Amino acid sequence: MDVNAAVAAAAAIAGVLTGVIAMLAFRWSEREQKRPTRTSLHTDPVLPPGVDTVLSVLRSSAVVLDEADAVVKASSAAYALGLVRGGRLSVEPMLQMARDTRRDGEIRQVELDLPRRGTGRGEALAVSARVAPLGSRLVLLLVEDLTEARRIEAVRRDFVANVSHELKTPVGALSLLSEAVMDASDDPEAVERFAGRMQIEATRLTNLVQELIDLSRVQNDDPLEDAEPVRVDELVAEAIDRCRHQAGAKQITMAAGGTADLHVWGNRGQLAAALGNLVENAVNYSPARTRVGIAARRVTVPGGDYVEVAVTDQGIGISEKDKERVFERFYRVDPARSRATGGTGLGLAIVKHVAASHGGEVTVWSAEGQGSTFTLRLPEAGAARDRALQHPDLDDLDDEAGESNPDSYEPLPAPEVLP
């Protein structure tokens, strides 16, 4: 019995010692886990309070880097621009700026051109990068995309230059002609001849100013504010009446056809101006004793029912390289003919903006020496009105809105509109 008691006592003592050792080991392990290590001091940095919220509402692309150049925080816009890849800042100039700022604490800013991600066309993104210290360990990088702003500035600059050039021509001609009239004051025939030229230049100047006003109006106004159902037959008749004198002088026959009693939903004045510009161009660029046809029809596409109005001529046609640019402001396929007809180069630009602001498009089919077909496609009245009621707010159109797609459908061929 004494031996058994001794064994039991020894076992109890051993169990107690084992428990004490286990408890001490557990406490030591917890203490070691809580103790900061060299690695933990350089990873998992914490953003200052409120910074995360501020970065989430910034429009700029934001990236926060730690002292090891690892990305601590990056906005979705930064990933979209391709600034961050694999948890690292992928733009070397920006990375060098961050290192310099971390070293001396100075704020730096630079503008860079970055390759556009996902395209092989060599296009560049213009960005403005600003680097500033964020606390003692972090660096904040803010990147603003300037590509659209630069494009708009270039368009504005080119537009001002083009307008200045176009205004300079008739104004200079009027100045010279007025001097000629003064010098020929004793020659009635010369005065009459110069006065006639002055009237032509004054008309050209008036048309240019009016089309500039029209272009500005269709770009800035919302055509659906005063929208109404507009009969396509009335628009066609008005366009023919507008060009009847020019067509008669060249013995050009104008024929209207297609589906009757179609309606589109929009601003009547803008739609009449757009179709009138297409018919006027067809007459101006057609040889004498030819035909110009206007035809309307209804087409059904996945987006709904549309009305197509095709204007076909038998004129000089448009080359492949010119078809991509005919809707640009002041672009002329034949500058000499434009000067003779008084064209300003703004008519098709107005057509494009009117079509886009009404939810449609304008396309062109042409072959040199065979003529051209310009097709204005607009939503039919019912479908367009329903969309306008559901989405009353329209974004402003830039000069690239309403990009046409000639391959999206086939235009009306000449035999259908020229009986």
Coordinates of C-alpha atoms in Angstrom, one line a residue:
M1 CA 0.0 0.0 0.0
D2 CA 2.8 2.4 0.8
V3 CA 4.4 1.7 -2.5
N4 CA 1.2 2.4 -4.4
A5 CA 0.7 5.6 -2.4
A6 CA 4.2 6.8 -3.3
V7 CA 3.6 6.1 -7.0
A8 CA 0.3 7.9 -7.0
A9 CA 1.9 10.9 -5.2
A10 CA 4.7 11.0 -7.7
A11 CA 2.3 10.9 -10.6
A12 CA 0.3 13.7 -9.2
I13 CA 3.4 15.8 -8.7
A14 CA 4.4 15.1 -12.3
G15 CA 1.0 16.1 -13.6
V16 CA 1.1 19.4 -11.7
L17 CA 4.6 20.2 -13.0
T18 CA 3.4 19.4 -16.6
G19 CA 0.4 21.7 -16.3
V20 CA 2.6 24.6 -14.9
I21 CA 5.1 24.2 -17.7
A22 CA 2.3 24.2 -20.3
M23 CA 0.7 27.3 -18.8
L24 CA 4.1 29.1 -18.8
A25 CA 4.7 28.1 -22.4
F26 CA 1.3 29.3 -23.5
R27 CA 1.8 32.7 -21.9
W28 CA 5.3 33.0 -23.4
S29 CA 3.8 32.3 -26.8
E30 CA 1.1 34.9 -26.5
R31 CA 3.7 37.5 -25.4
E32 CA 5.9 36.7 -28.3
Q33 CA 3.0 37.0 -30.8
K34 CA 2.1 40.5 -29.4
R35 CA 5.7 41.7 -29.5
P36 CA 6.4 43.9 -32.7
T37 CA 8.9 42.4 -35.0
R38 CA 11.1 44.0 -37.7
T39 CA 8.8 42.6 -40.4
S40 CA 5.6 43.9 -38.9
L41 CA 7.1 47.4 -38.5
H42 CA 7.5 47.6 -42.3
T43 CA 4.2 45.9 -43.5
D44 CA 0.6 46.5 -43.0
P45 CA 0.8 50.3 -42.5
V46 CA -2.3 52.0 -41.3
L47 CA -3.7 55.0 -43.2
P48 CA -4.3 58.1 -41.0
P49 CA -7.9 58.5 -39.8
G50 CA -10.2 59.9 -42.5
V51 CA -7.8 59.4 -45.4
D52 CA -9.5 56.4 -46.8
T53 CA -12.8 58.2 -46.9
V54 CA -11.3 61.2 -48.6
L55 CA -9.6 59.1 -51.2
S56 CA -12.8 57.3 -52.0
V57 CA -14.6 60.5 -53.1
L58 CA -11.7 62.1 -55.1
R59 CA -12.2 62.2 -58.9
S60 CA -8.5 61.8 -59.4
S61 CA -6.8 58.5 -59.4
A62 CA -5.2 58.0 -56.0
V63 CA -2.3 55.7 -54.9
V64 CA -0.8 55.4 -51.4
L65 CA 2.7 53.9 -51.2
D66 CA 4.6 52.8 -48.1
E67 CA 8.4 53.1 -47.5
A68 CA 9.0 49.9 -49.5
D69 CA 7.1 51.3 -52.6
A70 CA 4.3 48.8 -52.0
V71 CA 0.8 49.9 -52.8
V72 CA -1.2 50.4 -49.5
K73 CA -4.3 51.9 -51.1
A74 CA -5.3 52.5 -54.7
S75 CA -8.6 53.7 -56.2
S76 CA -10.4 51.9 -59.0
A77 CA -9.5 54.7 -61.4
A78 CA -5.8 54.0 -60.7
Y79 CA -6.3 50.4 -61.8
A80 CA -8.4 51.5 -64.8
L81 CA -5.6 53.7 -66.0
G82 CA -3.0 50.9 -65.6
L83 CA -1.1 52.8 -62.8
V84 CA -1.1 49.8 -60.5
R85 CA -0.2 46.2 -61.5
G86 CA 0.5 43.3 -59.2
G87 CA 0.4 45.5 -56.1
R88 CA 3.2 47.9 -57.4
L89 CA 3.2 51.2 -59.1
S90 CA 3.9 50.5 -62.8
V91 CA 4.9 53.9 -64.0
E92 CA 8.6 54.4 -63.4
P93 CA 8.7 58.3 -63.5
M94 CA 5.9 58.4 -60.9
L95 CA 7.7 55.9 -58.7
Q96 CA 10.9 57.9 -58.9
M97 CA 8.9 61.0 -57.9
A98 CA 7.5 59.1 -54.9
R99 CA 11.0 58.1 -53.8
D100 CA 12.3 61.7 -54.0
T101 CA 9.3 63.0 -52.1
R102 CA 9.8 60.4 -49.4
R103 CA 13.4 61.4 -49.1
D104 CA 13.1 65.2 -48.8
G105 CA 9.3 65.7 -48.1
E106 CA 8.8 68.1 -51.0
I107 CA 5.6 68.1 -53.1
R108 CA 6.2 67.4 -56.8
Q109 CA 4.1 67.7 -59.9
V110 CA 4.7 66.7 -63.5
E111 CA 2.7 66.1 -66.7
L112 CA 3.3 62.8 -68.5
D113 CA 2.1 61.0 -71.7
L114 CA 1.3 57.4 -70.9
P115 CA 0.6 54.6 -73.4
R116 CA -3.1 53.8 -73.6
R117 CA -3.7 50.4 -72.0
G118 CA -5.2 47.7 -74.2
T119 CA -4.7 49.5 -77.6
G120 CA -2.0 49.0 -80.1
R121 CA -2.6 52.2 -82.0
G122 CA 0.1 54.2 -80.1
E123 CA -2.4 56.6 -78.6
A124 CA -1.3 58.3 -75.4
L125 CA -3.0 59.3 -72.2
A126 CA -2.1 62.8 -71.0
V127 CA -2.0 62.9 -67.2
S128 CA -0.9 65.2 -64.5
A129 CA 0.8 63.5 -61.5
R130 CA 1.2 65.1 -58.0
V131 CA 3.1 63.5 -55.2
A132 CA 3.0 64.6 -51.5
P133 CA 4.1 63.0 -48.2
L134 CA 1.3 61.5 -46.1
G135 CA 2.5 61.3 -42.6
S136 CA 6.0 60.1 -41.8
R137 CA 6.0 56.8 -43.7
L138 CA 3.5 57.0 -46.5
V139 CA 3.4 58.9 -49.9
L140 CA 0.3 60.0 -51.7
L141 CA 0.1 60.0 -55.5
L142 CA -2.8 61.8 -57.3
V143 CA -3.1 61.4 -61.0
E144 CA -5.5 63.5 -63.1
D145 CA -6.5 62.4 -66.7
L146 CA -6.1 65.4 -69.0
T147 CA -6.7 63.6 -72.2
E148 CA -10.2 64.8 -72.8
A149 CA -9.3 68.4 -71.7
R150 CA -6.4 68.5 -74.2
R151 CA -8.6 67.1 -77.0
I152 CA -11.3 69.7 -76.3
E153 CA -8.7 72.5 -76.2
A154 CA -7.2 71.3 -79.5
V155 CA -10.7 71.2 -81.1
R156 CA -11.4 74.7 -79.7
R157 CA -8.1 76.0 -81.0
D158 CA -8.6 74.5 -84.5
F159 CA -12.1 75.8 -84.6
V160 CA -11.0 79.4 -83.8
A161 CA -8.3 79.2 -86.4
N162 CA -10.7 77.8 -89.0
V163 CA -13.3 80.5 -88.2
S164 CA -10.7 83.2 -88.4
H165 CA -9.5 81.9 -91.8
E166 CA -13.1 81.6 -93.2
L167 CA -14.1 85.1 -92.0
K168 CA -10.9 86.6 -93.3
T169 CA -11.6 85.5 -96.9
P170 CA -14.9 87.4 -97.5
V171 CA -13.9 90.3 -95.3
G172 CA -10.7 90.8 -97.2
A173 CA -12.5 90.5 -100.5
L174 CA -15.0 93.1 -99.4
S175 CA -12.2 95.5 -98.5
L176 CA -10.5 95.1 -101.8
L177 CA -13.7 95.4 -103.7
S178 CA -14.7 98.6 -101.9
E179 CA -11.3 100.1 -102.8
A180 CA -11.9 99.1 -106.4
V181 CA -15.4 100.7 -106.4
M182 CA -13.8 104.0 -105.1
D183 CA -11.1 103.9 -107.8
A184 CA -13.7 103.3 -110.5
S185 CA -16.2 105.9 -109.4
D186 CA -16.2 107.4 -112.9
D187 CA -16.8 104.1 -114.6
P188 CA -20.5 102.9 -114.0
E189 CA -19.9 99.5 -115.6
A190 CA -17.0 98.8 -113.3
V191 CA -18.9 100.0 -110.3
E192 CA -21.8 97.7 -111.1
R193 CA -19.5 94.8 -111.6
F194 CA -17.6 95.3 -108.4
A195 CA -20.9 95.9 -106.5
G196 CA -22.2 92.6 -107.7
R197 CA -19.0 90.9 -106.4
M198 CA -19.4 92.7 -103.1
Q199 CA -23.0 91.4 -102.8
I200 CA -21.8 87.8 -103.4
E201 CA -19.1 88.1 -100.7
A202 CA -21.5 89.8 -98.3
T203 CA -24.0 86.9 -98.8
R204 CA -21.2 84.3 -98.2
L205 CA -20.2 86.2 -95.0
T206 CA -23.8 86.2 -93.9
N207 CA -24.3 82.5 -94.5
L208 CA -21.1 81.7 -92.7
V209 CA -22.1 83.7 -89.6
Q210 CA -25.6 82.2 -89.7
E211 CA -24.3 78.6 -89.9
L212 CA -21.9 79.3 -87.0
I213 CA -24.9 80.4 -85.0
D214 CA -26.8 77.3 -86.1
L215 CA -24.0 75.0 -85.2
S216 CA -23.6 76.6 -81.7
R217 CA -27.3 76.3 -81.2
V218 CA -27.6 72.6 -82.1
Q219 CA -24.6 71.8 -79.9
N220 CA -25.9 73.6 -76.8
D221 CA -29.7 73.3 -77.0
D222 CA -31.7 70.3 -76.0
P223 CA -33.9 69.6 -79.0
L224 CA -36.3 67.5 -77.0
E225 CA -37.4 70.4 -74.8
D226 CA -39.6 71.7 -77.6
A227 CA -40.1 68.3 -79.3
E228 CA -43.2 67.5 -81.2
P229 CA -44.3 64.9 -83.8
V230 CA -42.9 66.1 -87.2
R231 CA -44.2 64.8 -90.5
V232 CA -41.4 63.6 -92.7
D233 CA -43.3 64.6 -95.8
E234 CA -43.4 68.2 -94.7
L235 CA -39.7 68.2 -94.0
V236 CA -39.0 66.8 -97.5
A237 CA -41.3 69.3 -99.2
E238 CA -39.6 72.2 -97.3
A239 CA -36.1 71.0 -98.3
I240 CA -37.2 70.8 -101.9
D241 CA -38.7 74.3 -101.8
R242 CA -35.5 75.6 -100.2
C243 CA -33.3 74.4 -103.2
R244 CA -35.8 74.8 -106.0
H245 CA -34.1 78.0 -107.4
Q246 CA -30.6 76.5 -107.4
A247 CA -31.9 73.3 -109.0
G248 CA -33.8 75.1 -111.6
A249 CA -30.8 77.2 -112.6
K250 CA -28.9 73.9 -113.2
Q251 CA -31.9 72.1 -114.7
I252 CA -31.7 69.5 -112.0
T253 CA -34.8 67.4 -111.4
M254 CA -35.8 66.8 -107.8
A255 CA -37.9 63.7 -107.1
A256 CA -39.5 62.7 -103.8
G257 CA -40.7 59.2 -103.0
G258 CA -40.8 56.4 -100.4
T259 CA -43.2 55.7 -97.6
A260 CA -45.7 58.4 -96.9
D261 CA -47.1 59.6 -93.6
L262 CA -44.1 58.9 -91.4
H263 CA -43.4 60.9 -88.3
V264 CA -40.3 61.6 -86.2
W265 CA -40.1 63.2 -82.7
G266 CA -37.9 66.2 -82.3
N267 CA -37.3 69.9 -82.9
R268 CA -38.9 70.8 -86.2
G269 CA -36.6 73.7 -87.0
Q270 CA -33.4 71.7 -86.4
L271 CA -34.7 68.7 -88.4
A272 CA -35.7 71.0 -91.3
A273 CA -32.3 72.6 -91.3
A274 CA -30.5 69.2 -91.3
L275 CA -32.5 67.7 -94.2
G276 CA -32.3 71.0 -96.1
N277 CA -28.5 71.0 -95.8
L278 CA -28.4 67.5 -97.3
V279 CA -30.6 68.4 -100.2
E280 CA -28.7 71.7 -100.8
N281 CA -25.4 69.8 -100.9
A282 CA -26.8 67.3 -103.3
V283 CA -27.9 70.1 -105.7
N284 CA -24.6 72.1 -105.3
Y285 CA -22.4 69.1 -106.1
S286 CA -24.5 67.7 -109.0
P287 CA -23.8 68.4 -112.6
A288 CA -26.4 70.1 -114.7
R289 CA -29.4 68.1 -116.1
T290 CA -29.1 65.4 -113.4
R291 CA -31.5 64.2 -110.7
V292 CA -31.6 64.5 -106.9
G293 CA -33.9 62.1 -105.1
I294 CA -35.3 62.2 -101.6
A295 CA -37.0 59.1 -100.2
A296 CA -38.2 58.0 -96.7
R297 CA -38.9 54.6 -95.3
R298 CA -39.4 52.8 -92.0
V299 CA -36.8 50.3 -90.8
T300 CA -36.8 48.0 -87.7
V301 CA -33.6 47.4 -85.9
P302 CA -32.9 45.9 -82.4
G303 CA -33.1 49.4 -80.9
G304 CA -36.6 50.0 -82.2
D305 CA -38.3 51.5 -85.3
Y306 CA -36.5 54.2 -87.2
V307 CA -37.2 56.5 -90.1
E308 CA -34.6 56.8 -92.8
V309 CA -34.5 59.7 -95.2
A310 CA -32.1 59.2 -98.0
V311 CA -30.8 62.0 -100.3
T312 CA -29.3 60.6 -103.5
D313 CA -27.4 62.6 -106.2
Q314 CA -25.6 61.8 -109.4
G315 CA -22.7 64.1 -108.6
I316 CA -18.9 63.9 -108.4
G317 CA -18.9 61.4 -105.6
I318 CA -16.6 61.2 -102.6
S319 CA -13.4 59.3 -102.3
E320 CA -12.8 56.7 -99.5
K321 CA -10.3 59.0 -97.7
D322 CA -12.8 61.9 -97.8
K323 CA -15.8 59.9 -96.6
E324 CA -14.3 59.7 -93.1
R325 CA -14.0 63.5 -92.8
V326 CA -17.0 65.0 -94.6
F327 CA -18.8 65.6 -91.3
E328 CA -15.9 67.6 -89.8
R329 CA -16.3 71.4 -89.5
F330 CA -15.0 73.4 -92.5
Y331 CA -13.9 70.3 -94.3
R332 CA -14.6 70.4 -98.0
V333 CA -14.2 67.6 -100.6
D334 CA -13.8 70.1 -103.4
P335 CA -12.7 73.6 -102.0
A336 CA -12.9 75.2 -105.5
R337 CA -16.5 74.1 -106.0
S338 CA -17.3 75.2 -102.4
R339 CA -16.1 78.7 -103.2
A340 CA -18.1 78.8 -106.4
T341 CA -21.3 77.6 -104.6
G342 CA -20.7 79.7 -101.4
G343 CA -20.4 76.6 -99.2
T344 CA -19.1 77.1 -95.7
G345 CA -18.1 73.5 -94.8
L346 CA -20.4 73.6 -91.8
G347 CA -23.6 72.1 -93.3
L348 CA -22.7 68.4 -92.7
A349 CA -21.4 69.1 -89.2
I350 CA -24.8 70.6 -88.4
V351 CA -26.5 67.5 -89.8
K352 CA -24.4 65.2 -87.7
H353 CA -25.1 67.1 -84.4
V354 CA -28.8 67.3 -85.1
A355 CA -29.0 63.6 -85.8
A356 CA -27.0 62.7 -82.7
S357 CA -29.0 65.0 -80.4
H358 CA -32.2 63.4 -81.7
G359 CA -30.9 59.9 -81.0
G360 CA -30.1 59.1 -84.6
E361 CA -27.2 59.2 -87.0
V362 CA -26.2 60.2 -90.5
T363 CA -24.2 58.0 -92.9
V364 CA -22.9 58.3 -96.4
W365 CA -22.5 55.9 -99.3
S366 CA -20.6 57.2 -102.3
A367 CA -18.5 56.2 -105.3
E368 CA -16.4 58.6 -107.3
G369 CA -18.1 59.5 -110.5
Q370 CA -21.3 57.8 -109.6
G371 CA -22.8 60.0 -106.9
S372 CA -23.6 59.9 -103.2
T373 CA -26.4 58.9 -100.9
F374 CA -26.6 60.6 -97.5
T375 CA -29.0 58.8 -95.2
L376 CA -30.5 60.5 -92.1
R377 CA -31.8 57.9 -89.6
L378 CA -34.0 59.1 -86.8
P379 CA -36.2 57.3 -84.2
E380 CA -39.8 57.1 -85.2
A381 CA -42.1 59.4 -83.3
G382 CA -43.6 56.9 -80.8
A383 CA -40.4 55.2 -79.8
A384 CA -38.4 58.5 -79.6
R385 CA -41.1 60.1 -77.4
D386 CA -41.2 57.2 -75.0
R387 CA -37.4 57.3 -74.6
A388 CA -37.5 61.0 -74.0
L389 CA -40.1 60.7 -71.3
Q390 CA -38.0 57.9 -69.6
H391 CA -34.7 59.7 -69.9
P392 CA -35.4 63.5 -70.0
D393 CA -31.8 64.6 -69.4
L394 CA -29.4 64.4 -72.3
D395 CA -25.7 64.8 -72.0
D396 CA -24.1 67.6 -74.0
L397 CA -22.7 66.5 -77.3
D398 CA -18.9 67.1 -78.2
D399 CA -17.7 67.3 -81.8
E400 CA -17.2 63.6 -81.9
A401 CA -20.9 62.7 -81.0
G402 CA -23.0 60.9 -83.5
E403 CA -20.1 59.0 -85.1
S404 CA -21.6 57.4 -88.2
N405 CA -21.2 53.7 -89.1
P406 CA -21.7 53.2 -92.8
D407 CA -21.6 49.4 -92.4
S408 CA -24.5 49.2 -89.9
Y409 CA -27.1 49.1 -92.7
E410 CA -27.5 49.5 -96.4
P411 CA -28.7 53.0 -97.6
L412 CA -31.5 53.3 -100.1
P413 CA -30.1 52.7 -103.6
A414 CA -30.5 55.3 -106.3
P415 CA -33.2 53.4 -108.4
E416 CA -35.6 53.4 -105.4
V417 CA -35.5 57.2 -105.1
L418 CA -35.0 58.2 -108.7
P419 CA -37.9 56.8 -110.7

